[in-house]
Each structure stands twice: as structure tokens, then as C-alpha cells.
CSV table of C-alpha atoms in Angstrom, one decimal:
chain,number,residue,atom,x,y,z
O,28,MET,CA,-12.0,-7.8,-3.7
O,29,HIS,CA,-8.8,-9.3,-2.2
O,30,ARG,CA,-7.6,-7.1,1.1
O,31,ARG,CA,-3.9,-7.0,-0.1
O,32,MET,CA,-5.2,-4.7,-3.1
O,33,ILE,CA,-7.6,-2.5,0.0
O,34,GLY,CA,-4.5,-0.5,0.5
O,35,ALA,CA,-3.4,0.8,-2.7
O,36,LEU,CA,-7.2,2.0,-3.0
O,37,VAL,CA,-7.6,3.7,0.4
O,38,ALA,CA,-4.2,5.3,-0.9
O,39,LEU,CA,-5.6,6.3,-4.9
O,40,ALA,CA,-9.2,7.6,-2.7
O,41,LEU,CA,-7.3,9.9,-0.1
O,42,GLY,CA,-4.7,11.5,-2.9
O,43,ALA,CA,-3.9,14.3,0.1
O,44,CYS,CA,-2.9,13.7,3.5
O,45,GLY,CA,-4.3,15.9,6.1
O,46,ALA,CA,-7.3,16.3,8.8
O,47,SER,CA,-10.8,15.9,7.0
O,48,GLY,CA,-13.4,16.9,10.2
O,49,ASN,CA,-13.0,14.2,12.8
O,50,GLU,CA,-10.2,12.5,11.7
O,51,VAL,CA,-6.7,13.0,10.5
O,52,GLN,CA,-5.2,10.5,7.4
O,53,LEU,CA,-2.2,9.6,7.5
O,54,LEU,CA,-0.2,7.9,4.4
O,55,ASN,CA,2.3,5.6,4.6
O,56,ALA,CA,5.0,4.7,1.6
O,57,SER,CA,5.7,0.6,2.3
O,58,PHE,CA,7.4,-1.6,-0.1
O,59,ASP,CA,5.2,-5.0,-1.9
O,60,PRO,CA,5.4,-7.6,1.3
O,61,THR,CA,4.6,-5.6,4.0
O,62,GLY,CA,0.3,-5.2,2.9
O,63,ASP,CA,-1.0,-8.0,5.0
O,64,LEU,CA,1.0,-6.2,8.2
O,65,TYR,CA,-0.3,-3.2,7.8
O,66,GLU,CA,-3.4,-4.5,7.5
O,67,GLU,CA,-3.4,-5.4,11.4
O,68,PHE,CA,-1.7,-2.8,12.4
O,69,ASN,CA,-3.4,0.0,11.2
O,70,ALA,CA,-6.4,-1.7,12.2
O,71,ALA,CA,-5.2,-1.7,16.0
O,72,PHE,CA,-3.7,1.8,15.1
O,73,SER,CA,-6.5,3.9,14.6
O,74,ALA,CA,-8.5,2.0,17.0
O,75,ASN,CA,-7.2,3.2,19.7
O,76,TYR,CA,-5.0,6.2,18.8
O,77,ARG,CA,-6.8,9.7,19.9
O,78,THR,CA,-5.4,12.8,18.1
O,79,PRO,CA,-4.8,15.5,21.8
O,80,ASP,CA,-8.3,16.8,20.3
O,81,GLY,CA,-10.1,14.0,20.1
O,82,ARG,CA,-10.1,13.4,16.9
O,83,ARG,CA,-9.5,9.7,14.8
O,84,VAL,CA,-5.8,8.7,12.4
O,85,SER,CA,-6.5,6.5,9.5
O,86,ILE,CA,-4.0,5.0,7.7
O,87,GLY,CA,-4.0,4.5,3.7
O,88,MET,CA,-1.1,2.8,2.2
O,89,SER,CA,1.0,2.5,-1.0
O,90,HIS,CA,2.4,-1.1,-2.4
O,91,ALA,CA,5.3,-1.7,-5.0
O,92,GLY,CA,8.5,-2.8,-4.7
O,93,SER,CA,11.3,-0.2,-2.3
O,94,GLY,CA,12.6,1.9,-4.9
O,95,LYS,CA,10.3,2.9,-6.7
O,96,GLN,CA,8.1,3.7,-3.4
O,97,SER,CA,11.7,5.8,-2.4
O,98,ARG,CA,11.9,7.6,-7.0
O,99,SER,CA,8.1,8.1,-5.4
O,100,VAL,CA,8.1,10.1,-2.5
O,101,ILE,CA,11.2,11.9,-3.6
O,102,ASP,CA,8.9,12.2,-6.5
O,103,GLY,CA,6.0,14.0,-4.9
O,104,LEU,CA,3.9,11.0,-3.5
O,105,PRO,CA,2.4,12.8,-0.2
O,106,ALA,CA,3.8,10.4,2.1
O,107,ASP,CA,4.0,11.2,5.3
O,108,VAL,CA,6.1,7.5,6.6
O,109,VAL,CA,8.0,5.2,4.8
O,110,THR,CA,8.5,1.3,5.5
O,111,LEU,CA,10.4,0.5,3.0
O,112,ALA,CA,12.9,-3.0,2.2
O,113,LEU,CA,16.6,-1.3,3.0
O,114,GLU,CA,18.2,1.7,4.6
O,115,ASN,CA,19.8,2.6,0.4
O,116,ASP,CA,16.0,3.7,0.2
O,117,ILE,CA,15.5,6.0,3.0
O,118,ASP,CA,19.1,7.7,2.3
O,119,GLN,CA,17.9,8.7,-1.3
O,120,ILE,CA,14.7,10.5,-0.4
O,121,ALA,CA,16.8,12.6,2.1
O,122,ARG,CA,19.3,13.2,-0.6
O,123,ARG,CA,17.8,13.6,-2.8
O,124,SER,CA,14.7,16.0,-1.6
O,125,GLY,CA,15.6,16.9,1.8
O,126,LYS,CA,12.1,15.7,2.9
O,127,ILE,CA,13.6,13.3,5.6
O,128,PRO,CA,16.8,14.6,7.7
O,129,GLU,CA,20.5,12.4,6.8
O,130,ASN,CA,20.5,11.1,10.7
O,131,TRP,CA,17.6,9.6,10.1
O,132,ARG,CA,18.4,6.0,11.6
O,133,THR,CA,19.6,7.8,15.3
O,134,LEU,CA,15.9,9.0,15.6
O,135,LEU,CA,14.4,5.3,15.7
O,136,PRO,CA,15.0,2.3,18.3
O,137,ALA,CA,17.0,-0.4,16.0
O,138,ASN,CA,17.9,1.1,13.5
O,139,SER,CA,15.1,2.5,12.8
O,140,SER,CA,14.3,-0.8,11.6
O,141,PRO,CA,11.7,-2.6,14.3
O,142,TYR,CA,11.4,-5.9,12.8
O,143,THR,CA,13.7,-8.2,10.4
O,144,SER,CA,13.4,-11.1,7.9
O,145,THR,CA,15.7,-12.9,6.0
O,146,ILE,CA,15.7,-14.8,2.4
O,147,VAL,CA,14.7,-18.5,1.8
O,148,PHE,CA,13.5,-20.3,-1.5
O,149,LEU,CA,9.9,-21.9,-2.8
O,150,VAL,CA,9.4,-25.1,-5.2
O,151,ARG,CA,7.0,-26.4,-6.5
O,152,ALA,CA,5.3,-29.6,-4.6
O,153,GLY,CA,7.9,-32.6,-4.0
O,154,ASN,CA,10.7,-30.7,-5.1
O,155,PRO,CA,11.1,-32.2,-8.4
O,156,LYS,CA,14.9,-29.6,-9.3
O,157,ALA,CA,15.8,-30.7,-5.5
O,158,ILE,CA,16.8,-27.4,-4.4
O,159,ARG,CA,18.3,-27.4,-1.1
O,160,ASP,CA,21.1,-24.7,-1.2
O,161,TRP,CA,21.8,-21.8,-3.8
O,162,ASN,CA,24.4,-23.6,-5.7
O,163,ASP,CA,21.5,-25.6,-7.0
O,164,LEU,CA,20.0,-22.5,-7.9
O,165,THR,CA,23.0,-22.6,-11.0
O,166,ARG,CA,22.4,-25.1,-12.1
O,167,THR,CA,21.0,-26.7,-15.8
O,168,GLY,CA,17.4,-26.0,-16.7
O,169,VAL,CA,16.8,-25.2,-13.0
O,170,SER,CA,14.4,-22.5,-14.0
O,171,VAL,CA,14.7,-19.1,-10.4
O,172,VAL,CA,12.2,-16.2,-10.3
O,173,THR,CA,13.2,-13.3,-8.0
O,174,PRO,CA,12.6,-9.5,-8.9
O,175,ASN,CA,15.2,-7.3,-10.2
O,176,PRO,CA,17.7,-5.7,-8.3
O,177,LYS,CA,17.6,-1.9,-10.2
O,178,THR,CA,13.6,-1.1,-8.7
O,179,SER,CA,12.7,-4.1,-5.8
O,180,GLY,CA,15.2,-3.7,-2.4
O,181,GLY,CA,14.0,-7.4,-1.4
O,182,ALA,CA,15.2,-8.3,-4.8
O,183,ARG,CA,18.6,-6.6,-3.3
O,184,TRP,CA,18.6,-8.6,-0.2
O,185,ASN,CA,18.3,-11.4,-2.5
O,186,TYR,CA,21.3,-11.2,-4.0
O,187,LEU,CA,23.6,-10.3,-1.4
O,188,ALA,CA,22.5,-13.3,0.9
O,189,ALA,CA,23.6,-14.9,-3.1
O,190,TRP,CA,26.6,-13.3,-2.6
O,191,ALA,CA,27.4,-13.8,0.9
O,192,TYR,CA,26.8,-17.4,0.4
O,193,ALA,CA,29.0,-18.0,-2.9
O,194,ASP,CA,31.7,-15.4,-1.3
O,195,ARG,CA,32.2,-17.9,1.9
O,196,ARG,CA,32.3,-21.4,-0.6
O,197,PHE,CA,34.7,-19.8,-2.3
O,198,GLY,CA,36.6,-18.0,0.2
O,199,GLY,CA,36.6,-14.7,-0.6
O,200,ASP,CA,37.5,-15.5,-4.3
O,201,GLU,CA,35.2,-12.4,-6.1
O,202,ALA,CA,35.9,-13.3,-10.0
O,203,ARG,CA,34.7,-16.8,-8.5
O,204,THR,CA,31.4,-15.3,-6.8
O,205,ALA,CA,30.5,-13.0,-10.0
O,206,GLU,CA,30.4,-15.6,-12.1
O,207,PHE,CA,28.4,-17.9,-9.0
O,208,VAL,CA,25.8,-15.1,-8.6
O,209,GLY,CA,26.6,-15.0,-12.7
O,210,ALA,CA,25.1,-18.1,-13.0
O,211,ILE,CA,22.2,-17.7,-11.1
O,212,TYR,CA,20.5,-14.7,-12.9
O,213,ARG,CA,21.4,-16.4,-15.8
O,214,ASN,CA,18.8,-18.8,-14.7
O,215,ALA,CA,15.6,-16.1,-14.0
O,216,ALA,CA,12.9,-16.5,-15.8
O,217,LYS,CA,12.0,-12.8,-15.7
O,218,LEU,CA,12.7,-10.2,-13.3
O,219,ASP,CA,9.7,-8.3,-12.5
O,220,SER,CA,9.7,-5.2,-10.6
O,221,GLY,CA,8.6,-5.7,-7.2
O,222,ALA,CA,8.8,-8.9,-4.7
O,223,ARG,CA,4.2,-9.4,-5.1
O,224,GLY,CA,5.7,-9.3,-9.1
O,225,SER,CA,8.1,-12.4,-8.7
O,226,THR,CA,5.5,-13.9,-5.9
O,227,THR,CA,2.5,-14.2,-9.0
O,228,THR,CA,4.8,-15.3,-11.4
O,229,PHE,CA,5.7,-18.3,-9.6
O,230,SER,CA,2.0,-18.7,-7.8
O,231,LYS,CA,0.3,-18.3,-10.1
O,232,GLN,CA,1.4,-17.9,-13.7
O,233,GLY,CA,3.8,-21.2,-13.0
O,234,THR,CA,7.0,-19.7,-14.0
O,235,GLY,CA,9.9,-20.4,-12.6
O,236,ASP,CA,11.7,-24.3,-10.2
O,237,VAL,CA,12.1,-22.0,-6.7
O,238,LEU,CA,11.2,-18.3,-6.1
O,239,ILE,CA,13.7,-16.4,-3.7
O,240,THR,CA,11.4,-14.8,-1.5
O,241,TRP,CA,11.5,-13.0,1.7
O,242,GLU,CA,10.0,-15.2,4.5
O,243,ASN,CA,7.0,-13.8,5.3
O,244,GLU,CA,6.2,-13.7,1.8
O,245,ALA,CA,6.5,-17.5,1.8
O,246,TYR,CA,4.5,-17.7,4.8
O,247,HIS,CA,1.5,-15.6,3.0
O,248,LEU,CA,1.7,-17.9,0.0
O,249,LEU,CA,2.2,-20.7,1.6
O,250,ILE,CA,-1.5,-20.1,3.4
O,251,GLU,CA,-2.7,-19.0,1.1
O,252,SER,CA,-1.9,-21.9,-1.6
O,253,SER,CA,-3.1,-25.8,-1.7
O,254,PRO,CA,-1.3,-27.7,0.6
O,255,GLY,CA,0.6,-29.3,-0.4
O,256,GLU,CA,1.1,-26.8,-3.5
O,257,PHE,CA,5.0,-25.7,-2.5
O,258,GLU,CA,7.5,-25.9,0.2
O,259,LEU,CA,9.5,-24.1,2.0
O,260,VAL,CA,13.5,-24.5,1.8
O,261,TYR,CA,15.5,-22.5,3.5
O,262,PRO,CA,19.6,-22.5,2.3
O,263,SER,CA,21.8,-22.7,4.4
O,264,LEU,CA,23.4,-19.3,4.4
O,265,SER,CA,21.0,-15.8,4.0
O,266,ILE,CA,21.3,-12.4,5.3
O,267,LYS,CA,19.2,-10.5,8.2
O,268,ALA,CA,17.0,-8.2,5.9
O,269,GLU,CA,16.5,-5.0,8.4
O,270,PRO,CA,13.2,-2.9,6.8
O,271,PRO,CA,13.6,0.7,8.2
O,272,VAL,CA,11.2,2.4,8.6
O,273,ALA,CA,11.3,6.4,9.0
O,274,VAL,CA,8.7,9.9,9.0
O,275,VAL,CA,8.9,11.6,6.3
O,276,PRO,CA,8.4,15.4,7.9
O,277,GLY,CA,8.8,17.2,4.0
O,278,ASN,CA,5.6,15.5,4.3
O,279,ALA,CA,4.6,15.4,8.0
O,280,ASP,CA,5.2,19.1,8.4
O,281,ARG,CA,2.7,20.1,5.6
O,282,HIS,CA,-0.2,17.9,7.1
O,283,ASN,CA,0.6,19.2,10.1
O,284,ALA,CA,1.1,15.7,11.3
O,285,ARG,CA,4.0,15.2,12.2
O,286,LYS,CA,3.2,14.0,16.2
O,287,ILE,CA,1.4,12.2,15.0
O,288,ALA,CA,3.2,10.3,12.5
O,289,GLU,CA,6.8,9.2,15.4
O,290,ASP,CA,3.4,7.6,17.1
O,291,TYR,CA,2.3,5.7,14.1
O,292,LEU,CA,5.4,3.9,13.8
O,293,LEU,CA,6.6,4.2,17.4
O,294,HIS,CA,3.8,1.0,17.7
O,295,LEU,CA,5.8,-0.7,15.7
O,296,TYR,CA,8.7,-1.2,18.6
O,297,SER,CA,5.4,-1.3,21.3
O,298,PRO,CA,4.3,-4.9,22.0
O,299,GLU,CA,1.1,-5.2,20.4
O,300,GLY,CA,3.2,-3.5,17.4
O,301,GLN,CA,5.4,-6.3,18.0
O,302,ARG,CA,2.5,-9.4,18.6
O,303,ILE,CA,1.4,-8.7,15.4
O,304,ILE,CA,4.3,-7.6,13.4
O,305,ALA,CA,5.7,-11.8,14.4
O,306,LYS,CA,1.8,-12.7,13.5
O,307,ASN,CA,2.4,-11.5,9.4
O,308,TYR,CA,5.9,-13.5,9.5
O,309,PHE,CA,8.1,-10.8,10.6
O,310,ARG,CA,10.8,-11.6,13.0
O,311,PRO,CA,9.7,-9.2,15.8
O,312,ASN,CA,12.6,-6.9,17.9
O,313,ASP,CA,10.8,-7.7,21.2
O,314,PRO,CA,10.2,-11.5,20.8
O,315,ALA,CA,9.0,-12.1,24.5
O,316,ALA,CA,5.9,-9.7,22.7
O,317,ALA,CA,4.8,-12.9,20.2
O,318,ASP,CA,2.5,-15.0,20.5
O,319,PRO,CA,4.7,-18.7,21.7
O,320,GLU,CA,3.4,-20.5,18.6
O,321,ASP,CA,4.3,-17.5,16.1
O,322,LEU,CA,7.9,-17.7,16.7
O,323,LYS,CA,7.6,-21.8,16.4
O,324,ARG,CA,7.5,-20.8,12.6
O,325,PHE,CA,10.6,-18.9,12.0
O,326,ARG,CA,13.2,-22.1,11.7
O,327,PRO,CA,17.0,-20.9,13.1
O,328,VAL,CA,19.5,-20.2,10.3
O,329,GLU,CA,22.8,-18.4,9.8
O,330,MET,CA,22.2,-15.1,8.5
O,331,VAL,CA,24.8,-12.2,7.3
O,332,ALA,CA,24.8,-9.2,7.9
O,333,ILE,CA,24.1,-5.6,5.5
O,334,ASP,CA,27.4,-4.5,7.8
O,335,ASP,CA,30.0,-7.1,8.4
O,336,PRO,CA,33.6,-6.7,6.4
O,337,LEU,CA,32.0,-8.8,3.0
O,338,PHE,CA,29.6,-5.6,2.4
O,339,GLY,CA,30.3,-2.6,4.4
O,340,GLY,CA,27.3,-1.4,4.8
O,341,TRP,CA,24.1,-0.2,2.2
O,342,THR,CA,26.0,3.2,1.0
O,343,ALA,CA,29.3,0.7,-0.1
O,344,ALA,CA,27.1,-2.5,-1.3
O,345,GLN,CA,24.8,0.1,-3.3
O,346,ASN,CA,27.8,1.3,-4.6
O,347,LYS,CA,29.5,-1.8,-5.2
O,348,HIS,CA,26.3,-4.1,-6.8
O,349,PHE,CA,24.0,-2.8,-7.7
O,350,ASP,CA,24.6,1.9,-9.3
O,351,ALA,CA,25.0,1.6,-12.7
O,352,ASN,CA,28.0,-0.2,-14.0
O,353,GLY,CA,28.0,-2.1,-11.4
O,354,LEU,CA,29.2,-5.8,-10.5
O,355,PHE,CA,25.2,-6.5,-10.9
O,356,ASP,CA,25.1,-4.7,-14.4
O,357,GLN,CA,28.5,-6.1,-15.3
O,358,ILE,CA,27.5,-9.9,-14.4
O,359,TYR,CA,23.6,-9.3,-15.2
O,360,GLN,CA,22.7,-9.1,-19.3
O,361,PRO,CA,19.5,-9.5,-20.1
O,362,ALA,CA,17.8,-11.2,-23.3
O,363,LYS,CA,17.3,-10.6,-25.9
O,364,GLN,CA,14.5,-10.0,-28.0
O,365,PRO,CA,14.0,-11.5,-31.5
């Protein structure tokens, strides 16, 4: 069985979280590309952590698109912690369910983002379409694979990275920027609901010339595929993706597990947590804790940030680009089925 399936099956087996005999169970609702990271991190945390009364802690995982996970927690998924792709998805849980306090970003270091990533391209062997930068994704005959920004947090990072590139290219002309980004999405072969689905579409189904994806997802695919099957391309400008984490007190308190949930997330910031993060191709907040060989993989790339004036933070970006009748809805019209 593929290791990324194991966490989902564990989550199904748990059903609900809490104490069972000599073991306490937590549920982490995470977004698709973190499967390998949390498989290793959870094992390390569980190996050494004990509750004050000496019980072990086991971690169940639920993986899906970040937006889907947010809605699942709102609708009743009993996750004790969420480790999602973007701030807005946790904000939605806070606003719509009250299970998370609205000041959640202030409760952990680095605005509750223990690691970062960026957005890159994967192309097929030899890069037959000569894809080097975002402008190449607008060309006629280039087939693009990326998730749907309406359901996937990673997809929203993809979209905003393309927007930042076009905004710079066209000197802030929003109409030309929207047309540019729209051209990329008109080239989309398929918009899967999450990043993992897009990876499968590109790598297993053979669809598309280029995959827009998380940096860590790209590296995992390079390792798991045949040598030379795919090539990694860094665009000239990308975005600093900051996946956030939060305890869900509305669930953890019911399971008498809030302190354990807090300790679990804090361990992501520990030297061991940061080392595991870098090993699994996310960029650690504390590079000194990482293996230098792991750090060498992260190529320098210019990045914009979500809090830059161009976007003004996630609340503004969500309202402008991704809410109903926002810019994404205006520039992307799915092809009608015959």
C-alpha cells in the first residue's frame, strides 16, 4: 500500500478522537501535499511524547484539498488540529464554526506557519514545449495541469504567483494581467479538486505538458518517477507560500486533548521538527536545524508575499480573486460539455 494512503485509512479507523486505554488519539486534518511530511513527523512525535499520566499519543491523518478540509471541519470532522494550505481556510473555520479563535495566527510563532514553500513547474523529459516561465504557459498548444482555486489552497497560491508575474510584466495594468492569467487557465487540461489529484493527472494519466505545483510536491514526484521522466523548472518570479497550522479547541477540548494538540504543533518548530520539514522538501523557518544537504535543494527564487501591497493579505485576496463572481470566476469559464 502506498504510504500516502495510510494516513487516510488511519483517520477512517479512528472515526473520533480522544483517549483509548493507554493511548490518546489526535486527528490532524491536512492538505494533500503533506502526506510524507506528517508520516515522518507523527512517528517522531509519538515515539518520545507522553502525557503527564504516561500515555502514548497516536496521530490520525485526513488529507484532501485545503478548502475541502476547511469545510469538513466546519461540517463536523472532529480534527484536533488543522495544517492547511492557506490562512483563509483556517479563518473560515473560525468565522463559520467558532471552533477556532479568530486570533489563531498569534498563538504560535511566525504567524502560525512553521514552514514555507513556493510554486514551481514540472515538465516532461527534455522539456519539449520549452517552458521556462509563466509567459510560456499562455502559448497556444501548451497544456497546463493545475488544481481548481475554488477547492484547493495550493491552486490559489498557483494563481496568485501567476498574477504577480503578470502584474509586474504589465506594470500594474489589471486588465492585461487578468487576460494573461485567463490565458493560462484557458490552457488548463483539467482542474482537479486538490494538488494531489493534479499530480496524479499529470504523472499517472499522462495529461498535460506542464504541472504547476508546490516545490515539495515536485521533488517527491521526481524521486518517485523514473530517472529523467520529469524536469523541474523554477519561474523567474514565484510566491512565498506560508501553510498555517492551528489547534481546533472546539474539538480538542471535547476530547480533553488541547494541551497535547498544542504540544504537537509546537514540535513542528523544534529542531527535530524543522529537520524533518526540510527533509520532506518544505522550507524550514530555522535553516540551522536542517541537514545542510537538504537545504541545498532549495534554489533561490524571487518571491512575492501574500501580505505585499499587491494582494493585501488573504482576506483581501480571497474577496477579490476567489469569492463568487471574483476575478477567477470572471477570467475562467469551463468548456461546456457536448
